mmCIF file of C-alpha atoms in Angstrom:
data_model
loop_
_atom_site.group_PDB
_atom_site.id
_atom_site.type_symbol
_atom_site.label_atom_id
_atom_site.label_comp_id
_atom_site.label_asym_id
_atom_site.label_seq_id
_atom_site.Cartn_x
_atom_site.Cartn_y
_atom_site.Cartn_z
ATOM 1 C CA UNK Z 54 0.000 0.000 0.000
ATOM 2 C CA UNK Z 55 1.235 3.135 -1.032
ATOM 3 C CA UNK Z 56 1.965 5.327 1.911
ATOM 4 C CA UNK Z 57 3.274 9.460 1.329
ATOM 5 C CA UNK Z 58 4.944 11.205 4.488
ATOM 6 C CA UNK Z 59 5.869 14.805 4.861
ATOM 7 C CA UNK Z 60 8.663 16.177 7.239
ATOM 8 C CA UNK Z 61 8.507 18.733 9.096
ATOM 9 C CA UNK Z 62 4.734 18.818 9.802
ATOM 10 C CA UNK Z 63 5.277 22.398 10.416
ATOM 11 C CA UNK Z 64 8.301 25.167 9.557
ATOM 12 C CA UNK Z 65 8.533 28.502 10.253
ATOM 13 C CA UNK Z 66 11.428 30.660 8.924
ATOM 14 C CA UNK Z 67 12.564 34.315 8.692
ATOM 15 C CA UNK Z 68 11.457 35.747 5.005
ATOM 16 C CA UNK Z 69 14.236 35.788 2.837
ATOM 17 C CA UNK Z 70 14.972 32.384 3.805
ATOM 18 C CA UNK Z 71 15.652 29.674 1.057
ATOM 19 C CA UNK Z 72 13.979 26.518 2.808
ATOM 20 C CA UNK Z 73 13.493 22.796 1.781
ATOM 21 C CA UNK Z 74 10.093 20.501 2.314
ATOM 22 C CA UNK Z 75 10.848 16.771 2.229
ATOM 23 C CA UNK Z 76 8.306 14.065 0.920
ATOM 24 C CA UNK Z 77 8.794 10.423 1.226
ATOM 25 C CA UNK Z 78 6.522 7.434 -0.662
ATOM 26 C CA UNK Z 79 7.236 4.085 0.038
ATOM 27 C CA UNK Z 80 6.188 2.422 -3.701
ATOM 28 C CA UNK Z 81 8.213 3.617 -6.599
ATOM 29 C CA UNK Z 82 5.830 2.559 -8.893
ATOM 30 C CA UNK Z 83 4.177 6.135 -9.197
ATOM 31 C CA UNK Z 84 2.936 7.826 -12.281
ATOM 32 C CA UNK Z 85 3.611 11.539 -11.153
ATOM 33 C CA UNK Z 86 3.852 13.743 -8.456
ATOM 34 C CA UNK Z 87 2.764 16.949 -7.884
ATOM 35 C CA UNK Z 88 3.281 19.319 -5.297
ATOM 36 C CA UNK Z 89 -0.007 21.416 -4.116
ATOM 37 C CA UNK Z 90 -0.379 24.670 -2.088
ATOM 38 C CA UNK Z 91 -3.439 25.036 0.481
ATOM 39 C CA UNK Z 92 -4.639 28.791 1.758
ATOM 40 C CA UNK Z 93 -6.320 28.030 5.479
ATOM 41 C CA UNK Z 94 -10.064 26.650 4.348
ATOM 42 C CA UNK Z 95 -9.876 26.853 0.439
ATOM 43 C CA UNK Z 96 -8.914 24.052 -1.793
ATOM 44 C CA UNK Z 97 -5.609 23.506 -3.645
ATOM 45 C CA UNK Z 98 -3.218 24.687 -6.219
ATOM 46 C CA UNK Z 99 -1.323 22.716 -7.991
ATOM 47 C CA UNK Z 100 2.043 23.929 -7.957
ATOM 48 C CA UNK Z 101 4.434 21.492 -10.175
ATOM 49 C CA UNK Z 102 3.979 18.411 -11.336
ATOM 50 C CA UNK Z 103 6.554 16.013 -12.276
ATOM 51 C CA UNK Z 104 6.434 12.961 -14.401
ATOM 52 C CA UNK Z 105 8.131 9.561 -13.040
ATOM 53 C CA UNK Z 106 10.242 9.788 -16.420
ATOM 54 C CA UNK Z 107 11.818 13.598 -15.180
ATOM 55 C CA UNK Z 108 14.098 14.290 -12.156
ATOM 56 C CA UNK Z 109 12.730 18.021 -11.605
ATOM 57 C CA UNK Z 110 10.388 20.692 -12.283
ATOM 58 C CA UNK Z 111 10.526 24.328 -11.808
ATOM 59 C CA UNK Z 112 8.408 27.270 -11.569
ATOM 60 C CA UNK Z 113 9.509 31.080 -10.430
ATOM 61 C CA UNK Z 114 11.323 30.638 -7.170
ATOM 62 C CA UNK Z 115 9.962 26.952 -6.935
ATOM 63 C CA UNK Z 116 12.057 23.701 -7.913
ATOM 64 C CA UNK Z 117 10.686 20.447 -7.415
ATOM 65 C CA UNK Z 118 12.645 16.977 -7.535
ATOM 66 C CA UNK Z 119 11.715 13.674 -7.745
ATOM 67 C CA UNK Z 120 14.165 10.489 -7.008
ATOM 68 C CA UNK Z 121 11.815 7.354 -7.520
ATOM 69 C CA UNK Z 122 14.199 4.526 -7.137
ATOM 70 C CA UNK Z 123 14.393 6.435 -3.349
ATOM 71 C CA UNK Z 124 11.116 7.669 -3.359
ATOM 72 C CA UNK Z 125 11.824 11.191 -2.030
ATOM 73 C CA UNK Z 126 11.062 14.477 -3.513
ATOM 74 C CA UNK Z 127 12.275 18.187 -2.300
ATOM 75 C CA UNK Z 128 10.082 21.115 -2.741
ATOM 76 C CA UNK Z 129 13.047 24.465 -2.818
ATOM 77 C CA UNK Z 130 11.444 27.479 -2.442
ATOM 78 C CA UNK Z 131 13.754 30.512 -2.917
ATOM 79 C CA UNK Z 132 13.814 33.628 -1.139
ATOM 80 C CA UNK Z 133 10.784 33.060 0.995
ATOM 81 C CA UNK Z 134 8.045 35.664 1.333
ATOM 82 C CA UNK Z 135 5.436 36.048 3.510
ATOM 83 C CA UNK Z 136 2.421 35.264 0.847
ATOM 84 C CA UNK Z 137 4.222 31.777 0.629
ATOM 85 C CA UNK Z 138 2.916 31.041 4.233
ATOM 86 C CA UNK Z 139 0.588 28.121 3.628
ATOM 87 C CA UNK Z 140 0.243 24.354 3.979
ATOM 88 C CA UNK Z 141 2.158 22.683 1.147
ATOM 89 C CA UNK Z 142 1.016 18.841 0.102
ATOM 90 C CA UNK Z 143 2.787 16.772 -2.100
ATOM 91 C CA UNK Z 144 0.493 13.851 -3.259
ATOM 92 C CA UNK Z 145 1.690 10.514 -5.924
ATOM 93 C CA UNK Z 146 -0.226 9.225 -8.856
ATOM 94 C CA UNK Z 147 -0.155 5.672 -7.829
ATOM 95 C CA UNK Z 148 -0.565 2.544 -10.136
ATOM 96 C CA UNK Z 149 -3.900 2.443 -9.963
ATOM 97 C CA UNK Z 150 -4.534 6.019 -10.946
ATOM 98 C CA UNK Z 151 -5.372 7.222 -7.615
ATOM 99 C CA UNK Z 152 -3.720 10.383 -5.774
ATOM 100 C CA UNK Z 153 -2.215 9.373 -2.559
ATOM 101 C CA UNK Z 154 -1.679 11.987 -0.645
ATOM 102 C CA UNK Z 155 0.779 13.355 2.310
ATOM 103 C CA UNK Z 156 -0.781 15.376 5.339
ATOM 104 C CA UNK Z 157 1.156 18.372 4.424
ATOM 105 C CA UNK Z 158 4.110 20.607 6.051
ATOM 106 C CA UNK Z 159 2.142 24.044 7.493
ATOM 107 C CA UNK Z 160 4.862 26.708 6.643
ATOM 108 C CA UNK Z 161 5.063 30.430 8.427
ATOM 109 C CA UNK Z 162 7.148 32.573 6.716
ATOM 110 C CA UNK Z 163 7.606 35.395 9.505
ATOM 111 C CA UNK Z 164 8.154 39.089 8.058
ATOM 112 C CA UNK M 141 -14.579 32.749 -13.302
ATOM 113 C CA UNK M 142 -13.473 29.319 -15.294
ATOM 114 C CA UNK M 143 -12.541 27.266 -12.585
ATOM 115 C CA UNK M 144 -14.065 24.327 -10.591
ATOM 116 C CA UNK M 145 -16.992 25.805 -7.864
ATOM 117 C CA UNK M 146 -18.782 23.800 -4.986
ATOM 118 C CA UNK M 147 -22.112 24.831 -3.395
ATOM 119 C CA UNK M 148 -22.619 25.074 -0.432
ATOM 120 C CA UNK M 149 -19.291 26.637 0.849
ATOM 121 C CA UNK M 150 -20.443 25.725 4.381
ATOM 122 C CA UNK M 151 -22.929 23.657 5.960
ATOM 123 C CA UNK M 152 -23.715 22.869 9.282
ATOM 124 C CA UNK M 153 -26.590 19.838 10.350
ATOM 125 C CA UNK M 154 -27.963 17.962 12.624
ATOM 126 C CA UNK M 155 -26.616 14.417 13.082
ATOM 127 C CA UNK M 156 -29.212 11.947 10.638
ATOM 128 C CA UNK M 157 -30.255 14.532 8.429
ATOM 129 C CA UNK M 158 -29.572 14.076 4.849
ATOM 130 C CA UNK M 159 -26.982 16.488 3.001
ATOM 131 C CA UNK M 160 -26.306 17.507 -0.603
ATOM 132 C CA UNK M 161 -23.167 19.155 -1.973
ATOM 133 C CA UNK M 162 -22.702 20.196 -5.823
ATOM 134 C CA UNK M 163 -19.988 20.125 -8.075
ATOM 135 C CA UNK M 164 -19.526 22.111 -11.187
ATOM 136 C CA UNK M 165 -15.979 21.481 -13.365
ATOM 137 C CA UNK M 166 -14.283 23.376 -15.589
ATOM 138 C CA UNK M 167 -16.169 22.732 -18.807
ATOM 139 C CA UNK M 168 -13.988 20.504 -20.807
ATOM 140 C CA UNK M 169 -12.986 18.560 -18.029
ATOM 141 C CA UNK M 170 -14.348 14.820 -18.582
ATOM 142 C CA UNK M 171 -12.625 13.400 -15.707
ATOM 143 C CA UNK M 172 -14.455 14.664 -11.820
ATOM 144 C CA UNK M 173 -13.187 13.166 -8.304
ATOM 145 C CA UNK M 174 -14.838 13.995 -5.157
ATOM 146 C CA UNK M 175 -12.214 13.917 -1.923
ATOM 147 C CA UNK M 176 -12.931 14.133 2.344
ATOM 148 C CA UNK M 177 -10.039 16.113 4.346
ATOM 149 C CA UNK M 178 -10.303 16.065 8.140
ATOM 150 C CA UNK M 179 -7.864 18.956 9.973
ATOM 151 C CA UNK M 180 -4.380 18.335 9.317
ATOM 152 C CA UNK M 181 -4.442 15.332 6.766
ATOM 153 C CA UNK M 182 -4.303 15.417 3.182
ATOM 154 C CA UNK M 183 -7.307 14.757 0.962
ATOM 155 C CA UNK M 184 -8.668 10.994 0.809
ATOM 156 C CA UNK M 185 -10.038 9.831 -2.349
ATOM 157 C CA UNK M 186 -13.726 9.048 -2.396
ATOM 158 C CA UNK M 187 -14.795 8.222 -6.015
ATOM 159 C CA UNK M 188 -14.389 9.541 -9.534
ATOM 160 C CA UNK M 189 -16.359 9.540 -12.746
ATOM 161 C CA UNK M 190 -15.272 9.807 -16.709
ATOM 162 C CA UNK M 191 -17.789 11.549 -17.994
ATOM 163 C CA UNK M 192 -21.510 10.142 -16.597
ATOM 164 C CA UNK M 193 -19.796 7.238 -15.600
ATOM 165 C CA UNK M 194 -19.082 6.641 -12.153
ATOM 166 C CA UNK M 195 -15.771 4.302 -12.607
ATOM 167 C CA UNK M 196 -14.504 4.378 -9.106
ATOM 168 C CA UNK M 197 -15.416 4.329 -5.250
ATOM 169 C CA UNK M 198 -13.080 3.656 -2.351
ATOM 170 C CA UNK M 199 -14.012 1.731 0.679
ATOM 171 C CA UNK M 200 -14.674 5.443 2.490
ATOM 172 C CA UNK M 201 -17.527 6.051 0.737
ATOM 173 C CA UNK M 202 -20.076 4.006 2.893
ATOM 174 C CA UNK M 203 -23.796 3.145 2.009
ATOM 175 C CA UNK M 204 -24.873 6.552 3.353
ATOM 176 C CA UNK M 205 -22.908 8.072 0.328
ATOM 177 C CA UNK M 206 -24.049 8.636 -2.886
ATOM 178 C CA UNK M 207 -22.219 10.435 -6.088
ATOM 179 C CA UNK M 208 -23.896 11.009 -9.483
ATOM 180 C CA UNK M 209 -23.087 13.049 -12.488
ATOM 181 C CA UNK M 210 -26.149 12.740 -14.886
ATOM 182 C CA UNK M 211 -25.286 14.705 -18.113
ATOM 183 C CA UNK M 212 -21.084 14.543 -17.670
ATOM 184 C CA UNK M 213 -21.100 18.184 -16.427
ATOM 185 C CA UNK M 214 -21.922 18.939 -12.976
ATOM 186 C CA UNK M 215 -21.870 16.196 -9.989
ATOM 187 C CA UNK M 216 -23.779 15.674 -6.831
ATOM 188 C CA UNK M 217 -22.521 14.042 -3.210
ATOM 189 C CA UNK M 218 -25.101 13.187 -1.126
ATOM 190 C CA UNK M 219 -24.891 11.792 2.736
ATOM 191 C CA UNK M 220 -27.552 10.098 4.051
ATOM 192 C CA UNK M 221 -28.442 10.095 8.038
ATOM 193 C CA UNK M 222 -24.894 11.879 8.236
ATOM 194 C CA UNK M 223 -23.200 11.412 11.201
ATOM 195 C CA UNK M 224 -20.833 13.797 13.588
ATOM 196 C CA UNK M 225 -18.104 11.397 11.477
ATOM 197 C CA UNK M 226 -18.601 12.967 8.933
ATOM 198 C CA UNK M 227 -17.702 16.351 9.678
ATOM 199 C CA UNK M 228 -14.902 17.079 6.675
ATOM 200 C CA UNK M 229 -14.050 19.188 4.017
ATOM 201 C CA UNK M 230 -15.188 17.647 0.807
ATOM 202 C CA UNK M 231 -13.374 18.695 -2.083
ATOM 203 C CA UNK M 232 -14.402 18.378 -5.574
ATOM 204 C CA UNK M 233 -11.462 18.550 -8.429
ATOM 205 C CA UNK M 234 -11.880 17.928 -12.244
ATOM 206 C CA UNK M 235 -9.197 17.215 -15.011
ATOM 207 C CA UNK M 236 -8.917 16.335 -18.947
ATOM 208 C CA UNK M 237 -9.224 12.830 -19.681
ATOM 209 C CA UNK M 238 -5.699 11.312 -19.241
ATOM 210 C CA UNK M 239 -5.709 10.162 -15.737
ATOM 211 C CA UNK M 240 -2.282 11.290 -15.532
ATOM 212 C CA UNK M 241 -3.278 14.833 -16.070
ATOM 213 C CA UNK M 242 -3.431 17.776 -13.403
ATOM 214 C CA UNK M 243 -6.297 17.876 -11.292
ATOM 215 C CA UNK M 244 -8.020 21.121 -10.680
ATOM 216 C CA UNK M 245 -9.727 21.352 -7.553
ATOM 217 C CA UNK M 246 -12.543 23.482 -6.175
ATOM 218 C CA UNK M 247 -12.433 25.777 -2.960
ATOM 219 C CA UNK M 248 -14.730 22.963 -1.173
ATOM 220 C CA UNK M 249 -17.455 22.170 0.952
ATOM 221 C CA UNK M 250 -16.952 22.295 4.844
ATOM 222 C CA UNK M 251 -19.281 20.088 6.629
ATOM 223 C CA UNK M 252 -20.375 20.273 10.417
ATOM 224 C CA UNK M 253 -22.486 17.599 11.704
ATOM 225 C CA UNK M 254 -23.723 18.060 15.437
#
């Protein structure tokens, strides 16, 4: 059974700060992944998405990685602001179509 | 605005009443999934339909649930008798029809069941 894990649950930084949010899956057999962005009570944004055939995506100050045969992926967000505060999910296409998702890191990016 | 929307935005019942949530997709979307999110977990998958087909449901989605999407355009959740369990956010997302595609996902429906 697919399982997704995100470390830290929570991260709160100084803005300016260039900061790194870990995800973990445990079954490389994955279609995608995508990294999404969630304001407190609205829905999500999808932010990148990379296919299991690519190593990385990027987007403005966003770069996204993917390592399958480890099953990790880094979400680098340059020179944080304080609109980036937010709870940041990354979620895997698994084999049977389905999005498996992690329970998010909640980051603060203090002014 | 072209995106996905979801009516009601909030609603709040009485356990064993029966609720109904709508779902309307970005037009060309054939593919619609309806998720649950409790605080501080990522989304669970419910069901999904291609088109007016429904061609998915996971084990969440008890008897009391029921999903439809008549004409391929807009969809319906219903919960039946709900129960204080069920207090979630249900979130509706749509995407092309390649299953590997981006999903797009509406702003949700928060339910409160007391």
């Amino acid at each position: 059974k697919q399982e997704v894990t995100q470390i830290p649950a929570a991260l709160s930084v100084p803005e300016g700060e260039n900061l790194v949010l870990n995800c973990s899956f445990t079954d490389s057999a994955i279609y995608n992944l995508q990294w999404f962005r969630q304001d407190p009570g609205k829905g999500l944004t999808s932010l990148l998405l990379i296919q299991s055939s690519q190593r990385e995506q990027t987007s403005g100050r966003l770069n996204a990685s993917l390592d399958k045969s480890s099953g990790r992926s880094t979400l680098y967000i340059a020179a944080s602001q304080p609109g980036d505060s937010a709870t940041y999910l990354c979620a895997v296409l698994d084999s049977n179509y389905q999005l498996i998702w992690g329970a998010g890191t909640k980051l603060i990016i203090k002014p | 605005d072209t995106g996905v929307s979801q009516n009601p935005r909030h609603k709040i019942t009485k356990r064993g009443q029966n609720v109904t949530f709508r779902c309307d997709p970005i037009s060309e979307h054939n593919r619609l999934y309806w998720y649950r999110q409790t605080l501080g977990q990522g989304p669970e998958f419910l069901t999904y339909f291609q088109n007016e087909a429904q061609l998915e449901k996971s084990r969440l989605l008890s008897d009391r649930f029921s999903a439809e999407r008549p004409k391929g355009s807009f969809s319906t959740l219903e919960i039946q008798r709900t129960e204080q369990g069920d207090s979630a956010m249900y979130l509706c997302a749509s995407s092309l029809s390649s299953l590997s595609e981006t999903q797009y996902f509406g702003p949700g429906t928060r339910l409160l069941v007391l």
